[in-house]
Coordinates of C-alpha atoms in Angstrom, one line a residue:
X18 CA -134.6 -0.5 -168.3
X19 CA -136.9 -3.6 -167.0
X20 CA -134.4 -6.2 -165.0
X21 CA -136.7 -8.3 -166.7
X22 CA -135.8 -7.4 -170.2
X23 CA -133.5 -9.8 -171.9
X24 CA -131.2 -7.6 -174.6
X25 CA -128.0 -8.1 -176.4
X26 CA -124.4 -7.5 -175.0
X27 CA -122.4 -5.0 -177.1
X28 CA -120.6 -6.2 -179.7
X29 CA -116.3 -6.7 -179.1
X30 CA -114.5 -6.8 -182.1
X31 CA -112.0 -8.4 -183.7
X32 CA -108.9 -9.4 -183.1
X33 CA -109.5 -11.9 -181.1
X34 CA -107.1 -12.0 -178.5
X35 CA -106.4 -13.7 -175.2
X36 CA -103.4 -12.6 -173.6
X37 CA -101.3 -14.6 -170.8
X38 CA -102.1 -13.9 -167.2
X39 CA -100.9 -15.2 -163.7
X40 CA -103.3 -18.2 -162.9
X41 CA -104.3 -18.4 -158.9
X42 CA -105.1 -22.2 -158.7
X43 CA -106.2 -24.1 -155.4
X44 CA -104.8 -27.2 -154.3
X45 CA -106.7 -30.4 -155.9
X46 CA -107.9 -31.5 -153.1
X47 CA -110.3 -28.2 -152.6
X48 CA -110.8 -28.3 -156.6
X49 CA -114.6 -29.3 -156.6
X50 CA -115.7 -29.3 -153.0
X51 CA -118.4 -27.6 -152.1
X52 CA -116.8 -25.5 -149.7
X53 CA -114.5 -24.7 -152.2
X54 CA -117.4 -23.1 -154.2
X55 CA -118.7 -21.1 -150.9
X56 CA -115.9 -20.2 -150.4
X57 CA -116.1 -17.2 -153.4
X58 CA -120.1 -16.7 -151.9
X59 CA -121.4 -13.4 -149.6
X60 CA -119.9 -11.3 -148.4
X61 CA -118.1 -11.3 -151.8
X62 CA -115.3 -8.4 -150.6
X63 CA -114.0 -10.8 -148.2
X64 CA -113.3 -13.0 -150.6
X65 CA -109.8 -11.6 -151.4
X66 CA -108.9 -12.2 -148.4
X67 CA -110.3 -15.9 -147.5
X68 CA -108.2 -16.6 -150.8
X69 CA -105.0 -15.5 -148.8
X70 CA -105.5 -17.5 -145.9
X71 CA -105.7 -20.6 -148.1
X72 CA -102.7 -18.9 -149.5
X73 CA -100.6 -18.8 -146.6
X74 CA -102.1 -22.3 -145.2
X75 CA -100.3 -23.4 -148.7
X76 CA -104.6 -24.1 -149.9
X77 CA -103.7 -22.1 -153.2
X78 CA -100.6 -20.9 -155.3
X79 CA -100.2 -18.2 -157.7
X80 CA -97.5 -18.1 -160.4
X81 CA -94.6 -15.5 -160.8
X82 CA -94.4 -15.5 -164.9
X83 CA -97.8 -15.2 -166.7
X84 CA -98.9 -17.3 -169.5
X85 CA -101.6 -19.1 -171.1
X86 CA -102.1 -22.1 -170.0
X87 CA -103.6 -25.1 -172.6
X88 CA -105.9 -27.0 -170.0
X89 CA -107.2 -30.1 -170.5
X90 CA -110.2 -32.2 -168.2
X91 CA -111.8 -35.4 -168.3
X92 CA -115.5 -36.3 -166.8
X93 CA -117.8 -38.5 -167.8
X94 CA -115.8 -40.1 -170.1
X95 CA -115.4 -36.8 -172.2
X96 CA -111.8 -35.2 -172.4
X97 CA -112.0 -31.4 -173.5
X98 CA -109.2 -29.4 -173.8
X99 CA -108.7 -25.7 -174.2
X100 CA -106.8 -22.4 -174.3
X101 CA -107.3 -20.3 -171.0
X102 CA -106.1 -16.7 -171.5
X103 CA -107.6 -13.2 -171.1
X104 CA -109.9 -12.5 -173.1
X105 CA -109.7 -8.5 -174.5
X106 CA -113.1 -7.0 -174.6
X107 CA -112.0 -3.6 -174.6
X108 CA -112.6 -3.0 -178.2
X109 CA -116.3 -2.3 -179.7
X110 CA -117.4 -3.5 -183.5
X111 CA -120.2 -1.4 -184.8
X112 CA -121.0 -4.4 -187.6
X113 CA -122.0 -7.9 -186.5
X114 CA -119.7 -8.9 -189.1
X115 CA -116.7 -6.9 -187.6
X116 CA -117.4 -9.5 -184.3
X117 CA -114.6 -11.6 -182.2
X118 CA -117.4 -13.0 -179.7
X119 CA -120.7 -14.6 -180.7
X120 CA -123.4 -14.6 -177.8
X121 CA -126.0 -16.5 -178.8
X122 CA -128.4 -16.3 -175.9
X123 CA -129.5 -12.6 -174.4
X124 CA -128.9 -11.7 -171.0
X125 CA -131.2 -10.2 -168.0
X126 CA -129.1 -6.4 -167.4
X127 CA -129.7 -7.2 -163.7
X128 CA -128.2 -10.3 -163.6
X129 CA -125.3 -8.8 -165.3
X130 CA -124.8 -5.9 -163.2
X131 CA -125.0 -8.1 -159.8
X132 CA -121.9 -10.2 -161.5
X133 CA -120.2 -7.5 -162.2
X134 CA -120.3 -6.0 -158.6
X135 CA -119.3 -9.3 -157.4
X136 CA -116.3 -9.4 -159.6
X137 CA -115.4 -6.1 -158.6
X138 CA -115.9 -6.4 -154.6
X139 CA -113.9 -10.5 -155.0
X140 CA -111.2 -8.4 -157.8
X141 CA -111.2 -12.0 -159.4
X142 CA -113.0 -13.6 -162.3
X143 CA -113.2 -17.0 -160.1
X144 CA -114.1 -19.2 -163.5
X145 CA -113.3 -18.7 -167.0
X146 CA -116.3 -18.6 -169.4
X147 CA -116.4 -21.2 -172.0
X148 CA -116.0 -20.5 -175.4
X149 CA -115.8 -22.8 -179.0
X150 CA -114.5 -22.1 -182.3
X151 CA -113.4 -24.6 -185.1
X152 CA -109.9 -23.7 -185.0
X153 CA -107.0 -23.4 -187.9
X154 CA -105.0 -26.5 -188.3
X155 CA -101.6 -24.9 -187.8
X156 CA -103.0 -24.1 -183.8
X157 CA -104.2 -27.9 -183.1
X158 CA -100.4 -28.8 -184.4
X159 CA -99.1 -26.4 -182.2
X160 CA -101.1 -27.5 -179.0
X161 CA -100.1 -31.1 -180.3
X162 CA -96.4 -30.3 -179.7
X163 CA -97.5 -28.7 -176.3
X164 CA -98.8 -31.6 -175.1
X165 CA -95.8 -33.6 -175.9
X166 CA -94.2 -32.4 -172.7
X167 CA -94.8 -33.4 -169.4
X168 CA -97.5 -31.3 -167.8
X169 CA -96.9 -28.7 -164.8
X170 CA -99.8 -30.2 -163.4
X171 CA -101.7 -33.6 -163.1
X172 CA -104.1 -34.4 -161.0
X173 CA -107.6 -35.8 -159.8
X174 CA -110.3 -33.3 -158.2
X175 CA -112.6 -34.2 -155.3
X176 CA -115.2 -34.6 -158.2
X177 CA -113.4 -37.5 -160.4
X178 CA -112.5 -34.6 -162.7
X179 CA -109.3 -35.3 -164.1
X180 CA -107.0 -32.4 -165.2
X181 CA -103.8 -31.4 -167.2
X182 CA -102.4 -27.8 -167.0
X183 CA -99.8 -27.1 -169.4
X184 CA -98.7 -23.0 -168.9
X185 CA -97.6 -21.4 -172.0
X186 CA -94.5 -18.9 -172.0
X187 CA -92.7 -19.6 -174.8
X188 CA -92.8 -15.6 -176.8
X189 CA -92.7 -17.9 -179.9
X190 CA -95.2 -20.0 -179.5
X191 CA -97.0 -16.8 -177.8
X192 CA -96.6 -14.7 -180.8
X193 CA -98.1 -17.8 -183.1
X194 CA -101.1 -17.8 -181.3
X195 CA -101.7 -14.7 -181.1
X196 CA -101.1 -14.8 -185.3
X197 CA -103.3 -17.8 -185.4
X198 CA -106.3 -16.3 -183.0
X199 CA -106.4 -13.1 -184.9
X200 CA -109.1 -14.0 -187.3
X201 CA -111.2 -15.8 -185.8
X202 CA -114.7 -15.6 -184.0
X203 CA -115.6 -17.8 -181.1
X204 CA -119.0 -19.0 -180.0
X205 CA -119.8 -18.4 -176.3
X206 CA -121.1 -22.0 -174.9
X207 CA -121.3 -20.6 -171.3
X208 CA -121.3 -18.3 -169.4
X209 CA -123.2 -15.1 -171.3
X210 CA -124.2 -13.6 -168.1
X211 CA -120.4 -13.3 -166.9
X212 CA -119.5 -12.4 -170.5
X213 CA -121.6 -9.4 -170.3
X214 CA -120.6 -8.3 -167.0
X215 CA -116.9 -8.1 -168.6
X216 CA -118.1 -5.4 -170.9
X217 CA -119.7 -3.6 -168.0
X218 CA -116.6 -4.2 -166.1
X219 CA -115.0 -2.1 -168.8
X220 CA -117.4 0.3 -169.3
X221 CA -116.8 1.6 -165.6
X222 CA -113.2 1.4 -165.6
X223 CA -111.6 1.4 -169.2
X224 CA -107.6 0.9 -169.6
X225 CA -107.2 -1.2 -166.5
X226 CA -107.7 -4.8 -166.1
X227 CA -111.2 -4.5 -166.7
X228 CA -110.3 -4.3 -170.5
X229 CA -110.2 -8.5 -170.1
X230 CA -111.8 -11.5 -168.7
X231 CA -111.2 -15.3 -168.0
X232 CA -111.9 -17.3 -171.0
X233 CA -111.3 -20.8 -172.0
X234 CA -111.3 -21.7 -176.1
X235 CA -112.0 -25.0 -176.8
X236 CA -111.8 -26.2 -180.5
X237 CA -114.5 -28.1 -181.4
X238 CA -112.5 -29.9 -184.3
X239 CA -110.5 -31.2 -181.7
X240 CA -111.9 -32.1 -178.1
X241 CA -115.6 -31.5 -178.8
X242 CA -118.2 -30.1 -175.7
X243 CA -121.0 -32.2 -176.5
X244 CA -124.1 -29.9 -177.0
X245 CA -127.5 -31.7 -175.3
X246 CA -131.5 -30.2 -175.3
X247 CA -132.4 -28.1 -172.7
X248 CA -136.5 -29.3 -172.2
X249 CA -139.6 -27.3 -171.3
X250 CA -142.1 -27.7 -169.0
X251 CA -145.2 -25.8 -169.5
X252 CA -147.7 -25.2 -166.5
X253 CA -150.5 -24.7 -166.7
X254 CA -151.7 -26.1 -170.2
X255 CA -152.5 -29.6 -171.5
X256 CA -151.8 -32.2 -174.3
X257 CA -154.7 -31.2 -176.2
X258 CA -154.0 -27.0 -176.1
X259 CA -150.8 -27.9 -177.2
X260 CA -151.9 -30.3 -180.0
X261 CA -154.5 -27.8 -181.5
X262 CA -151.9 -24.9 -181.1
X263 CA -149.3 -27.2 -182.8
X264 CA -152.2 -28.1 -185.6
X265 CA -153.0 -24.2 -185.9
X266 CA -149.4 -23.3 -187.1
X267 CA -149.0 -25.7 -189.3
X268 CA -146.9 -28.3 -188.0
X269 CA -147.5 -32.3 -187.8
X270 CA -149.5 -33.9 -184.8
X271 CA -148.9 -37.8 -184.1
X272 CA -150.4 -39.0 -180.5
X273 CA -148.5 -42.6 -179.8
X274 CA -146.9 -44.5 -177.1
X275 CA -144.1 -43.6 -174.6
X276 CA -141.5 -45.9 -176.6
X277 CA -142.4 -44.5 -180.3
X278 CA -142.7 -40.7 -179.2
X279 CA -139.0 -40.9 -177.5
X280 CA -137.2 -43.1 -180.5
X281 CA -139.1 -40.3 -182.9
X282 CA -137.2 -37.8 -180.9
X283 CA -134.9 -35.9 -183.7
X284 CA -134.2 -32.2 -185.0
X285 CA -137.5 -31.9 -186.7
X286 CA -139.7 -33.7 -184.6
X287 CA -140.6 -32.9 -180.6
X288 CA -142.2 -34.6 -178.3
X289 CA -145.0 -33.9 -175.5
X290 CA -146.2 -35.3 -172.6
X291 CA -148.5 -35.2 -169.5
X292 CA -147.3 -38.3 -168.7
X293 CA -150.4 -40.1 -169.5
X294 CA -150.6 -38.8 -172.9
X295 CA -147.5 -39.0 -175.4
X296 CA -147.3 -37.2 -178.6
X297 CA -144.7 -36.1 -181.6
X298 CA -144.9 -33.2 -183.4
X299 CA -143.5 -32.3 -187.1
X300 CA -142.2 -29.4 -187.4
X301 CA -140.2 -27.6 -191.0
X302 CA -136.9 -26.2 -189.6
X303 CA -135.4 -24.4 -192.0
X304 CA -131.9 -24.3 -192.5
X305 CA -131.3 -20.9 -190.2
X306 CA -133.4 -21.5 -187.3
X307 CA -133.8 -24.6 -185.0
X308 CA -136.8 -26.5 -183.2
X309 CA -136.4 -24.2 -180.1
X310 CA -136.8 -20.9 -181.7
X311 CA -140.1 -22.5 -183.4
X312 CA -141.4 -23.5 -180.4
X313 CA -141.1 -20.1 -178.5
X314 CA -141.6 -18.2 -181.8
X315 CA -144.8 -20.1 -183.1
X316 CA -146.2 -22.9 -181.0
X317 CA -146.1 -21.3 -177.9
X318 CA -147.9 -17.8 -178.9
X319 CA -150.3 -20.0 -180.2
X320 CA -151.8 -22.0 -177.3
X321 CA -155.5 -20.6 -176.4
X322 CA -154.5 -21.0 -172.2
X323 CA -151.0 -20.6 -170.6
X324 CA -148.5 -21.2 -170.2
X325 CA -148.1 -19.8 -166.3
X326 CA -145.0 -21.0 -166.2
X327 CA -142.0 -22.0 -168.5
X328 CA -139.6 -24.4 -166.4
X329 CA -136.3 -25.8 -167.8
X330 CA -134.8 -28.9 -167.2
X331 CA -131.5 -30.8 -168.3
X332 CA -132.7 -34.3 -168.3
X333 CA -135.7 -36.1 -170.0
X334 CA -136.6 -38.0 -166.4
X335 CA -136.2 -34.1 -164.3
X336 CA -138.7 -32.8 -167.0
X337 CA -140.9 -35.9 -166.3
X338 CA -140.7 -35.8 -162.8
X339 CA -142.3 -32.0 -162.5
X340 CA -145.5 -33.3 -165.2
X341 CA -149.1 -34.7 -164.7
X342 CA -152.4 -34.0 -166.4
X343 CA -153.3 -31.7 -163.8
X344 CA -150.3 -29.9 -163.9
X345 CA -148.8 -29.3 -167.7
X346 CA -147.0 -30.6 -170.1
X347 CA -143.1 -31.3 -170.9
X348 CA -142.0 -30.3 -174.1
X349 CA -138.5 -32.8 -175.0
X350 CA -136.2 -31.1 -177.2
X351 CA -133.8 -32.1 -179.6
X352 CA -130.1 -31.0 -179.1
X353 CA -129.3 -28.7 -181.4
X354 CA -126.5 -28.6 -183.9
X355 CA -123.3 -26.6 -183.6
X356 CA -123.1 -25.4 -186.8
X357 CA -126.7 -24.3 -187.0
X358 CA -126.2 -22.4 -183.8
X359 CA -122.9 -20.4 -185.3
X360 CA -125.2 -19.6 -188.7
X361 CA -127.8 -18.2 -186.7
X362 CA -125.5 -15.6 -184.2
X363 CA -123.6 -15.0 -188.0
X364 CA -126.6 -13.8 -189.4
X365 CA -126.9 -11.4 -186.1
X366 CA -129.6 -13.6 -184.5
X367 CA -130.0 -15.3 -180.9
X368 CA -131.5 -17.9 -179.9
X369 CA -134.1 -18.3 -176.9
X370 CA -133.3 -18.6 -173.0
X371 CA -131.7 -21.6 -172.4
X372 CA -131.6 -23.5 -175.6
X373 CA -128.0 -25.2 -175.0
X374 CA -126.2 -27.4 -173.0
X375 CA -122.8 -27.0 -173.6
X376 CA -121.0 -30.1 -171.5
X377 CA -119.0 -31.0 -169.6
X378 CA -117.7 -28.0 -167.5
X379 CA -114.6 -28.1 -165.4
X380 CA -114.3 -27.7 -162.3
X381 CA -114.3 -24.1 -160.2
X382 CA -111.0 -23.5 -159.1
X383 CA -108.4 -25.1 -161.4
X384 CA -107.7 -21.5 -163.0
X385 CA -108.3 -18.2 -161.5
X386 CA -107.9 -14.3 -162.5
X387 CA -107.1 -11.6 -159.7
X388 CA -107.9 -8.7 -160.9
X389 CA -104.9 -6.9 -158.9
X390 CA -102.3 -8.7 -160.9
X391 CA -103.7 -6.3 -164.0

C-alpha cells in the first residue's frame, strides 16, 4: 500500500470499555519540560530504561493497585476533565453502526506503523489519546461525588498546567462505570495516528496487553475541549484562481477589506487572502458536511493552477505570516461544530486532514502506560 495513502482504521466495536491500569507518572517538576519530552525520543528501546533511572532518582513513581484515574487540567483559562483508562480495542465491528470509537480523520499506514514500533521497542503508550462523548447524566453525578474528595494529586507543571488526579478503585464505583460506558461511542479529538497504531499493536500480538491503549474521555457536556479551525495555505495560486474556481462551483464571491472579510468569518462563509487582496466566500453547507470538506471536495479541484502545496496552520496570524501575492493564498476557516463532526463519522464519513483542533491538551507525562504491567 502507498505510505502516502490516507485510509480508515478498522472499526472496534462496542462495548466501550476502559479498564483500570497502573499509571507511571513523573514528578511535576519534569511534567512539561522539554527534556521531559526527549526523554521518550530515539533510540526509543532505551527508553524503558531512562524511565528507571528517573525511577530510582525518585524522577517518577508507579502505583501498586490499578485504577482509573478521573484527571482533571487547567491552561489557558480552560479546565477539562476526563476519565483515563485502557482503552479495549481488541474487539472488531463489521457495521459502522456496531462502533465504540469514531475516527474522524484517516491516517497515513506509515505513520502508523512507525508509532506502533516505537510503542513496542519504549513497551509504553507515553500519552493517552483524547477522546469526547456527551456522556449519561448518572456518570457526571458520579464523577461529581469523586471529586468531592481530596485529590491524590495537586499540582502545577513546568508549563502553568495545573492538574488534579483523582485514582479510581472503588469495584463499585468501577462496576458503574463500566455499566454506564457500555453504550456509548466516543469521538476521537486526538490522537488518530496513535489510535491506529493500537489496532496494529493488536493485530501483531492479540490476548496480551496489546488488546488496549491509553485513552482519556472527556465529556463534552461537562468540561468542554474547545474545537478551533485549522487554516490552509495554498502555494502556488492566487486571489483571482481562487475566486473564479469559487464562482465556477457555485458558491458566493465578495472581495472587501481586511476588517469586513474577518468579522464575516462564520460556518458558511470563508475567507481569502494574499494579503493584499481580502475576500469572503459563500458557501451552502448542508446539514451533513462542513465548510472544510467543501473546500477540499469542490473549490479546490476546481482551481485552473495549483495548488503545489497545501500548508496548515493553527492561528489566523501563522497562516498570514507564510502569504503574499507572489506566493499563494490563505484560506481562514471556520471552526467547526461538534455535533456536525459526530453526524458526519455516524453516517460512516471522515472528514479531511487536519480539519480540527481539539484544545487544550495536557501535558506529556502526568499519566503513563507500561506495557509490561499487562
Amino acid at each position: 500500500m502507498e505510505s502516502s495513502a490516507v485510509v480508515t482504521p478498522p472499526y472496534v466495536g462496542g462495548p466501550l470499555r476502559l479498564v483500570p491500569f497502573r499509571a507511571l507518572m513523573l514528578a511535576p517538576s519534569r511534567i512539561g519540560d522539554p527534556s521531559s519530552a526527549r526523554a521518550f525520543a530515539r533510540p526509543y528501546r532505551d527508553v524503558a530504561a531512562r524511565l528507571e533511572r528517573w525511577r530510582a532518582q525518585g524522577q517518577l513513581t508507579r502505583d501498586e493497585e490499578p485504577a482509573l484515574y478521573l484527571h482533571e487540567y487547567t491552561a489557558a483559562g480552560i479546565t477539562i476533565r476526563g476519565l483515563v483508562g485502557l482503552l479495549d480495542v481488541s474487539r472488531r465491528a463489521a457495521r459502522a453502526e456496531d462502533r465504540a470509537i469514531l475516527p474522524h480523520e484517516g491516517v497515513y499506514p506509515a505513520q502508523a506503523d512507525d508509532l506502533a514500533d516505537r510503542m513496542s521497542q519504549m513497551q509504553l503508550n507515553p500519552a493517552p489519546i483524547l477522546l469526547v462523548h456527551r456522556g449519561p447524566a448518572p456518570l457526571r453525578a458520579l464523577l461529581a461525588r469523586v471529586q468531592r474528595h481530596p485529590p491524590e494529586h495537586d499540582f502545577t507543571d513546568r508549563n502553568g498546567q495545573q492538574h488534579r488526579v483523582w485514582p479510581i478503585r472503588d469495584p463499585g464505583d468501577l462496576a458503574a462505570i463500566a455499566d454506564l460506558l457500555a453504550d456509548e461511542t466516543a469521538l476521537i479529538a486526538d490522537g488518530h495516528h496513535r489510535y491506529a497504531a493500537y489496532l496494529r499493536l493488536h493485530t501483531r500480538d492479540p490476548g496480551s496487553a496489546s488488546d488496549y491503549g491509553l485513552a482519556m474521555l472527556v465529556d463534552q457536556e461537562d468540561t468542554p475541549l474547545f474545537l478551533g479551525a485549522i487554516h490552509r495555505v495554498l502555494t502556488g495560486t492566487s486571489v483571482d484562481d481562487v475566486l473564479a474556481a469559487a464562482a465556477g462551483v457555485g458558491m458566493g464571491v465578495e472581495e472587501t477589506t481586511a476588517e469586513a472579510a474577518v468579522a464575516a468569518l462564520d460556518p458558511d462563509h470563508l475567507v481569502v487572502t494574499d494579503s493584499d487582496r481580502w475576500a469572503v466566500l459563500k458557501v451552502t453547507v448542508p446539514p451533513d458536511r462542513t465548510a472544510v470538506q467543501l473546500l477540499h471536495d469542490q473549490l479546490i479541484p476546481a482551481l485552473p493552477y495549483g495548488p503545489r502545496d497545501i500548508r496548515y496552520h493553527h492561528t489566523v496570524d501563522d497562516a498570514l505570516a507564510q502569504v503574499s501575492p507572489d506566493v499563494g493564498v490563505a484560506v481562514l476557516m471556520p471552526a467547526p461544530l461538534v455535533d456536525r463532526i459526530l453526524r458526519i463519522v455516524r453516517n460512516d464519513r471522515l472528514l479531511p486532514e487536519k480539519a480540527t483542533s481539539f484544545q487544550p491538551k495536557p501535558s506529556l507525562g502526568v499519566l503513563i502506560r507500561s506495557l509490561h504491567d499487562g
